């Protein structure tokens, strides 16, 4: 492969979008961009199309995905593959015998019910079927352990090589240029935000670059100083010779996924193909590629196969599919597939670099290729994502994602591929990262820690006599009692919570006011004040929710959720570049610790530690002051994030432990204690507070989400999304966010469940929790406008059962400031 060979045509000088990598994902993006009318789409492939992970893939296609938004990617891919041959004249070898996921344990049946309730409001047909129905669809199974199956008609497999060639033919048909062999030898940004892309055949000036380089993605990233967290895993599958019983079947077997056995099995001609996911300790990572790079010339090679490593799985497969015992193995394929730490790809524009996008880290590139090509081309052409896919945002990783972390996580994800997926799931490999707050060491043994964008943050705390440890379940589990105790603490006394994972940005400079007025739909707070503001997309959807404080004239502090830190920063930076604003933005997330102190006794505790007057009259709601607490300078904002009297305290991370110790000591008489994020979520829901990523995201507009109060359509600035919102308002809404109470037993809503009315699907929940104050389950959910009225009865599906629910007036529990106001009013009137 040393001599790259000559190109058959002269390289173009310029490109609107330049795609690096000719696997199925890169080629799909070229096809979609060209088909949607973009001129000058160029794809560079270093050797030949499909070299890398595409050509040796098992080619499975499934509608199923446990995530909500990735279901849309899968759905689109399958619908595209069904008609690709007719469009391009290229056969793609698409088989659609359906698939069955086998449940052979009780918790697996629960998982299937949990997934069914998340499927009913989507377009994919999916069915929970009995052992008898499983047997009928798949006569070769040994039914001894089968309790149920999840049947998805329309699933199957496709020939990856033919699929890629068909997409390439389609891309060329619509005017895209595909060059190979054309390796990229250098990427150089130009002063106007474009890229000079060097190849042995010349240089192309591109308006944007998309890295779709598969397991070479890290090397492409390193050209511009980025360390993409992708790692190659050795994935093996086995192909058998003809099996008489398979040959005798009247129709093709559905694809089987035996989840306890951790393998997939499908028909391959008249034989069987079977591929396992090995346990953490047995699987092999190609970590030398991470440290030393992919060997030059590796393209269509495979790794040495190792049957011993997968024998456990082979034996389980023989038990489940007895005809395998007599089958002859004719081929064992062991090839590299890429993993990210959480097994989801990195799709979208990258923070910190202009016009550099990624479509990398695909463990399941074949099923994702079609949908991701469409998703990215829509985003590139319209300037915003067509729907929310933040779980695949490349900016969810950052400096804390080290190589050891990545390796530990890839092992865990591969080994856990078929583990039961619980709500509130935690995975512990590679933790903690460098992202620990100033109080982590003090708190880590005291409770159950959650992982948020690299940070460790307490979910809830233990007391003597509690059942401790991580006990995942689809029903109420060991955290249920302790969380109730913490809610009561905040409602009646005073609680302290570590909120350090918040994303924190400082914005200052000559144009800071002008920039933020353009980005946010709310009016900007005056100096010393804080407000809640939303960044909208041009289509009028909610891109982000932040709190903004003006600390000094023209100097602003912006706070966002941990999961949206770089997602939001990238959006802000892009506006700065496009609009040529003179501002200085710094990301101070890791340097600033945050403590929340909340509850009726919080003022009394803090007053002991400061000479600043903390009384209602002197320190008002949504005001921010620089104060000294226990002789340590910090910023305090009076805010009601739990709906109770509360403060957020911002300090230099190294000072956090001292501040925390002082607060805990000062609050002994007041009954001070810790609380975690689970209690905060329950308290937020009782008070009717909406959350970004649940009640609102890039799929919702702020009017249907009930955020009118924060959207100032009459402010002079033409903020992003303003015109679209005026249009939405004039047309009227078709759905609204409703507030629901439910009668349940030992299970509570989580969000994304199906809402039914008169036997029909009418909407979905967005988040849910148990309200300890009112002793009811609560949920927010979207309903058609005519059903989103107080007193309306609907049903919410949980674990396969429909529970009665009623639309009620929100909030269920008044916030502390409101309760105080009402008390004063009634006293005044007495």
Short mmCIF file of C-alpha atoms in Angstrom, two decimals, residues 315-618:
data_model
loop_
_atom_site.label_atom_id
_atom_site.label_comp_id
_atom_site.label_asym_id
_atom_site.label_seq_id
_atom_site.Cartn_x
_atom_site.Cartn_y
_atom_site.Cartn_z
CA UNK A 315 -21.66 -23.27 24.32
CA UNK A 316 -24.59 -21.03 25.32
CA UNK A 317 -25.52 -20.66 21.66
CA UNK A 318 -25.41 -24.45 21.18
CA UNK A 319 -27.77 -24.83 24.11
CA UNK A 320 -30.20 -22.21 22.74
CA UNK A 321 -29.87 -23.34 19.07
CA UNK A 322 -29.06 -27.09 19.23
CA UNK A 323 -28.43 -27.48 15.45
CA UNK A 324 -25.20 -25.49 15.99
CA UNK A 325 -23.67 -28.53 17.75
CA UNK A 326 -23.29 -30.35 14.41
CA UNK A 327 -22.45 -27.30 12.29
CA UNK A 328 -18.98 -26.91 10.72
CA UNK A 329 -17.29 -23.56 11.16
CA UNK A 330 -16.01 -22.27 7.82
CA UNK A 331 -14.92 -18.80 8.85
CA UNK A 332 -14.07 -16.80 11.96
CA UNK A 333 -13.87 -13.07 11.37
CA UNK A 334 -12.05 -10.91 13.93
CA UNK A 335 -12.03 -7.27 12.96
CA UNK A 336 -11.73 -3.82 14.56
CA UNK A 337 -14.87 -1.92 15.50
CA UNK A 338 -14.63 1.48 17.19
CA UNK A 339 -15.93 2.23 20.64
CA UNK A 340 -16.34 5.46 22.56
CA UNK A 341 -16.48 5.36 26.39
CA UNK A 342 -20.30 5.15 26.40
CA UNK A 343 -20.73 3.19 23.15
CA UNK A 344 -22.53 6.06 21.40
CA UNK A 345 -21.03 7.81 18.38
CA UNK A 346 -19.76 11.42 18.23
CA UNK A 347 -21.95 13.25 15.72
CA UNK A 348 -21.90 16.99 15.09
CA UNK A 349 -19.75 20.13 15.15
CA UNK A 350 -16.83 20.17 17.59
CA UNK A 351 -16.35 22.86 20.23
CA UNK A 352 -13.15 24.89 20.15
CA UNK A 353 -12.51 24.53 16.38
CA UNK A 354 -14.36 26.28 13.61
CA UNK A 355 -16.17 24.28 10.95
CA UNK A 356 -14.83 20.91 12.05
CA UNK A 357 -17.46 18.18 12.43
CA UNK A 358 -17.25 14.55 13.47
CA UNK A 359 -19.16 11.39 12.55
CA UNK A 360 -17.01 8.88 14.41
CA UNK A 361 -17.06 6.27 17.17
CA UNK A 362 -19.68 4.00 15.59
CA UNK A 363 -19.94 0.60 17.26
CA UNK A 364 -22.96 0.00 14.97
CA UNK A 365 -22.06 1.92 11.83
CA UNK A 366 -24.25 0.00 9.41
CA UNK A 367 -27.58 0.72 11.10
CA UNK A 368 -26.52 4.27 12.00
CA UNK A 369 -25.08 5.23 8.60
CA UNK A 370 -28.30 6.18 6.78
CA UNK A 371 -29.90 8.12 9.63
CA UNK A 372 -26.71 9.91 10.65
CA UNK A 373 -26.01 10.96 7.05
CA UNK A 374 -29.45 12.55 6.91
CA UNK A 375 -29.24 14.04 10.43
CA UNK A 376 -25.87 15.71 9.75
CA UNK A 377 -26.75 16.94 6.28
CA UNK A 378 -29.92 18.58 7.64
CA UNK A 379 -27.88 20.22 10.41
CA UNK A 380 -25.19 21.44 8.00
CA UNK A 381 -27.75 22.89 5.59
CA UNK A 382 -30.10 24.50 8.14
CA UNK A 383 -27.69 25.55 10.90
CA UNK A 384 -29.43 23.54 13.64
CA UNK A 385 -29.98 19.87 14.43
CA UNK A 386 -33.22 18.50 12.92
CA UNK A 387 -33.99 16.91 16.30
CA UNK A 388 -32.33 16.46 19.65
CA UNK A 389 -29.43 14.00 19.74
CA UNK A 390 -27.35 15.43 22.59
CA UNK A 391 -26.37 11.92 23.72
CA UNK A 392 -24.22 11.75 20.55
CA UNK A 393 -22.77 15.28 20.91
CA UNK A 394 -18.98 15.08 20.40
CA UNK A 395 -18.69 17.78 23.07
CA UNK A 396 -19.83 15.47 25.88
CA UNK A 397 -16.15 14.54 26.24
CA UNK A 398 -13.27 16.80 27.17
CA UNK A 399 -9.82 16.89 28.79
CA UNK A 400 -11.00 14.54 31.57
CA UNK A 401 -11.46 11.75 29.00
CA UNK A 402 -7.99 10.18 29.32
CA UNK A 403 -6.70 7.06 27.54
CA UNK A 404 -6.92 4.88 30.70
CA UNK A 405 -10.51 6.07 31.24
CA UNK A 406 -11.36 5.33 27.62
CA UNK A 407 -9.86 1.82 27.79
CA UNK A 408 -11.66 1.00 31.06
CA UNK A 409 -14.95 2.25 29.63
CA UNK A 410 -14.59 0.44 26.29
CA UNK A 411 -14.04 -2.85 28.16
CA UNK A 412 -17.05 -2.16 30.34
CA UNK A 413 -19.30 -1.17 27.42
CA UNK A 414 -18.32 -4.18 25.33
CA UNK A 415 -18.67 -6.58 28.26
CA UNK A 416 -21.97 -4.95 29.32
CA UNK A 417 -23.36 -4.81 25.78
CA UNK A 418 -26.30 -7.03 26.63
CA UNK A 419 -26.71 -6.30 30.34
CA UNK A 420 -30.18 -5.27 31.49
CA UNK A 421 -30.57 -1.51 30.96
CA UNK A 422 -32.13 -0.03 34.09
CA UNK A 423 -33.42 3.49 34.72
CA UNK A 424 -30.91 5.65 36.68
CA UNK A 425 -28.14 3.37 35.45
CA UNK A 426 -24.61 3.82 36.80
CA UNK A 427 -21.45 2.22 35.42
CA UNK A 428 -18.35 2.40 37.58
CA UNK A 429 -15.30 1.62 35.39
CA UNK A 430 -12.69 4.36 35.04
CA UNK A 431 -14.13 6.48 37.89
CA UNK A 432 -13.47 8.92 39.34
CA UNK A 433 -11.92 11.03 36.59
CA UNK A 434 -9.97 14.23 37.32
CA UNK A 435 -13.37 15.94 37.69
CA UNK A 436 -13.95 15.82 41.42
CA UNK A 437 -15.17 18.74 43.50
CA UNK A 438 -13.51 20.15 46.60
CA UNK A 439 -15.82 18.08 48.83
CA UNK A 440 -15.68 14.76 46.95
CA UNK A 441 -13.16 13.16 49.33
CA UNK A 442 -15.36 14.11 52.30
CA UNK A 443 -18.59 12.81 50.73
CA UNK A 444 -17.61 9.80 48.62
CA UNK A 445 -18.15 7.19 51.37
CA UNK A 446 -21.31 8.82 52.69
CA UNK A 447 -23.65 8.05 49.83
CA UNK A 448 -24.28 6.87 46.30
CA UNK A 449 -22.37 8.82 43.67
CA UNK A 450 -23.59 9.54 40.17
CA UNK A 451 -21.53 10.30 37.07
CA UNK A 452 -22.32 13.58 35.29
CA UNK A 453 -20.08 14.67 32.40
CA UNK A 454 -17.01 13.27 34.13
CA UNK A 455 -17.98 14.60 37.57
CA UNK A 456 -18.88 12.60 40.66
CA UNK A 457 -22.02 14.05 42.23
CA UNK A 458 -24.01 12.59 45.15
CA UNK A 459 -27.36 11.02 44.21
CA UNK A 460 -28.40 10.36 47.81
CA UNK A 461 -26.82 9.77 51.23
CA UNK A 462 -26.79 6.81 53.60
CA UNK A 463 -27.76 6.67 57.27
CA UNK A 464 -27.11 3.81 59.71
CA UNK A 465 -29.55 0.98 59.02
CA UNK A 466 -29.99 1.81 55.30
CA UNK A 467 -29.52 -0.83 52.62
CA UNK A 468 -26.45 0.73 50.98
CA UNK A 469 -24.84 0.26 47.56
CA UNK A 470 -26.05 0.45 44.00
CA UNK A 471 -29.23 -1.64 43.56
CA UNK A 472 -30.69 -0.91 40.14
CA UNK A 473 -34.35 -1.78 39.58
CA UNK A 474 -37.36 -0.96 37.42
CA UNK A 475 -39.33 -0.41 40.63
CA UNK A 476 -38.72 1.55 43.84
CA UNK A 477 -35.44 0.36 45.29
CA UNK A 478 -33.02 1.07 48.15
CA UNK A 479 -32.79 4.82 47.45
CA UNK A 480 -36.55 5.38 47.84
CA UNK A 481 -36.59 5.85 51.64
CA UNK A 482 -33.40 7.94 51.93
CA UNK A 483 -34.56 10.32 49.16
CA UNK A 484 -37.82 10.91 51.04
CA UNK A 485 -35.80 11.71 54.15
CA UNK A 486 -33.74 14.26 52.19
CA UNK A 487 -36.84 15.92 50.69
CA UNK A 488 -38.24 16.32 54.20
CA UNK A 489 -34.91 17.77 55.37
CA UNK A 490 -35.04 20.51 52.70
CA UNK A 491 -38.74 21.24 53.26
CA UNK A 492 -38.43 21.47 57.07
CA UNK A 493 -34.81 22.23 58.03
CA UNK A 494 -31.74 22.86 55.88
CA UNK A 495 -29.82 20.75 53.36
CA UNK A 496 -26.51 21.14 51.54
CA UNK A 497 -25.84 19.83 48.02
CA UNK A 498 -22.72 19.75 45.83
CA UNK A 499 -23.61 21.52 42.57
CA UNK A 500 -20.04 21.87 41.25
CA UNK A 501 -20.73 20.02 37.96
CA UNK A 502 -22.66 23.04 36.59
CA UNK A 503 -21.05 24.43 33.42
CA UNK A 504 -19.83 27.98 34.18
CA UNK A 505 -18.77 30.65 31.70
CA UNK A 506 -17.63 34.25 32.16
CA UNK A 507 -18.53 36.65 29.35
CA UNK A 508 -17.16 40.19 29.26
CA UNK A 509 -15.97 42.80 26.78
CA UNK A 510 -17.29 45.65 24.71
CA UNK A 511 -20.01 43.62 22.93
CA UNK A 512 -21.02 41.26 25.76
CA UNK A 513 -24.43 42.89 26.18
CA UNK A 514 -25.12 42.89 22.45
CA UNK A 515 -24.05 39.23 22.08
CA UNK A 516 -26.18 37.92 24.94
CA UNK A 517 -29.18 40.01 23.89
CA UNK A 518 -28.96 38.32 20.48
CA UNK A 519 -28.50 34.80 21.92
CA UNK A 520 -31.10 34.83 24.69
CA UNK A 521 -34.87 35.24 24.51
CA UNK A 522 -35.14 36.89 27.94
CA UNK A 523 -34.14 40.47 28.75
CA UNK A 524 -30.72 40.61 30.39
CA UNK A 525 -30.58 41.01 34.18
CA UNK A 526 -29.34 44.28 35.64
CA UNK A 527 -26.07 44.38 37.61
CA UNK A 528 -26.35 42.24 40.76
CA UNK A 529 -29.38 40.31 39.45
CA UNK A 530 -29.87 36.81 38.05
CA UNK A 531 -32.44 35.38 35.66
CA UNK A 532 -33.30 32.22 33.76
CA UNK A 533 -32.81 32.57 30.03
CA UNK A 534 -33.13 30.34 26.98
CA UNK A 535 -31.11 30.13 23.79
CA UNK A 536 -33.40 29.24 20.90
CA UNK A 537 -32.61 27.79 17.49
CA UNK A 538 -33.52 29.64 14.29
CA UNK A 539 -36.61 27.35 14.08
CA UNK A 540 -37.66 28.53 17.55
CA UNK A 541 -36.77 25.39 19.50
CA UNK A 542 -35.06 25.40 22.90
CA UNK A 543 -31.33 24.89 22.37
CA UNK A 544 -30.37 25.52 26.00
CA UNK A 545 -31.46 26.91 29.36
CA UNK A 546 -28.99 28.91 31.46
CA UNK A 547 -29.02 31.27 34.40
CA UNK A 548 -27.40 34.62 33.69
CA UNK A 549 -26.04 36.99 36.33
CA UNK A 550 -24.62 40.42 35.54
CA UNK A 551 -21.79 40.68 38.07
CA UNK A 552 -20.52 44.13 37.02
CA UNK A 553 -21.41 46.37 34.06
CA UNK A 554 -20.88 44.21 30.94
CA UNK A 555 -19.53 41.24 32.93
CA UNK A 556 -21.79 38.18 32.99
CA UNK A 557 -21.68 34.76 34.62
CA UNK A 558 -23.57 32.03 32.71
CA UNK A 559 -24.50 28.73 34.39
CA UNK A 560 -25.74 25.61 32.59
CA UNK A 561 -26.26 21.92 33.38
CA UNK A 562 -23.25 19.60 33.52
CA UNK A 563 -24.34 17.66 30.43
CA UNK A 564 -24.61 20.78 28.27
CA UNK A 565 -21.36 22.57 29.14
CA UNK A 566 -19.54 22.40 25.78
CA UNK A 567 -22.77 21.92 23.80
CA UNK A 568 -23.81 25.43 24.94
CA UNK A 569 -20.32 26.96 24.77
CA UNK A 570 -19.94 25.88 21.12
CA UNK A 571 -23.26 27.54 20.20
CA UNK A 572 -22.20 30.78 21.92
CA UNK A 573 -18.73 30.74 20.29
CA UNK A 574 -20.24 30.17 16.85
CA UNK A 575 -22.45 33.26 17.27
CA UNK A 576 -19.37 35.27 18.36
CA UNK A 577 -17.53 34.22 15.19
CA UNK A 578 -20.48 34.70 12.82
CA UNK A 579 -21.37 38.10 14.26
CA UNK A 580 -17.79 39.34 14.80
CA UNK A 581 -18.46 40.34 18.43
CA UNK A 582 -15.67 41.84 20.54
CA UNK A 583 -15.99 39.70 23.69
CA UNK A 584 -13.90 37.54 25.94
CA UNK A 585 -15.40 34.19 26.99
CA UNK A 586 -13.80 31.88 29.50
CA UNK A 587 -14.92 28.44 30.62
CA UNK A 588 -14.37 28.37 34.39
CA UNK A 589 -16.28 25.14 35.05
CA UNK A 590 -13.45 23.16 36.66
CA UNK A 591 -12.07 26.01 38.76
CA UNK A 592 -15.23 26.98 40.62
CA UNK A 593 -16.93 24.85 43.28
CA UNK A 594 -20.64 25.31 43.97
CA UNK A 595 -22.62 24.50 47.10
CA UNK A 596 -26.39 24.74 47.29
CA UNK A 597 -27.87 25.49 50.72
CA UNK A 598 -31.65 25.18 50.87
CA UNK A 599 -34.51 25.02 53.35
CA UNK A 600 -36.32 27.25 55.87
CA UNK A 601 -33.29 27.29 58.22
CA UNK A 602 -30.74 28.11 55.51
CA UNK A 603 -30.74 31.85 56.16
CA UNK A 604 -30.09 31.37 59.88
CA UNK A 605 -27.14 29.06 59.22
CA UNK A 606 -25.47 31.34 56.67
CA UNK A 607 -26.06 34.45 58.79
CA UNK A 608 -23.82 32.97 61.51
CA UNK A 609 -20.91 32.95 59.07
CA UNK A 610 -21.13 36.37 57.45
CA UNK A 611 -21.60 40.04 58.31
CA UNK A 612 -23.65 40.48 55.10
CA UNK A 613 -27.36 40.95 55.91
CA UNK A 614 -29.01 37.74 54.62
CA UNK A 615 -32.58 38.80 55.52
CA UNK A 616 -35.40 38.86 52.99
CA UNK A 617 -35.41 42.62 52.70
CA UNK A 618 -31.64 42.92 52.26
#
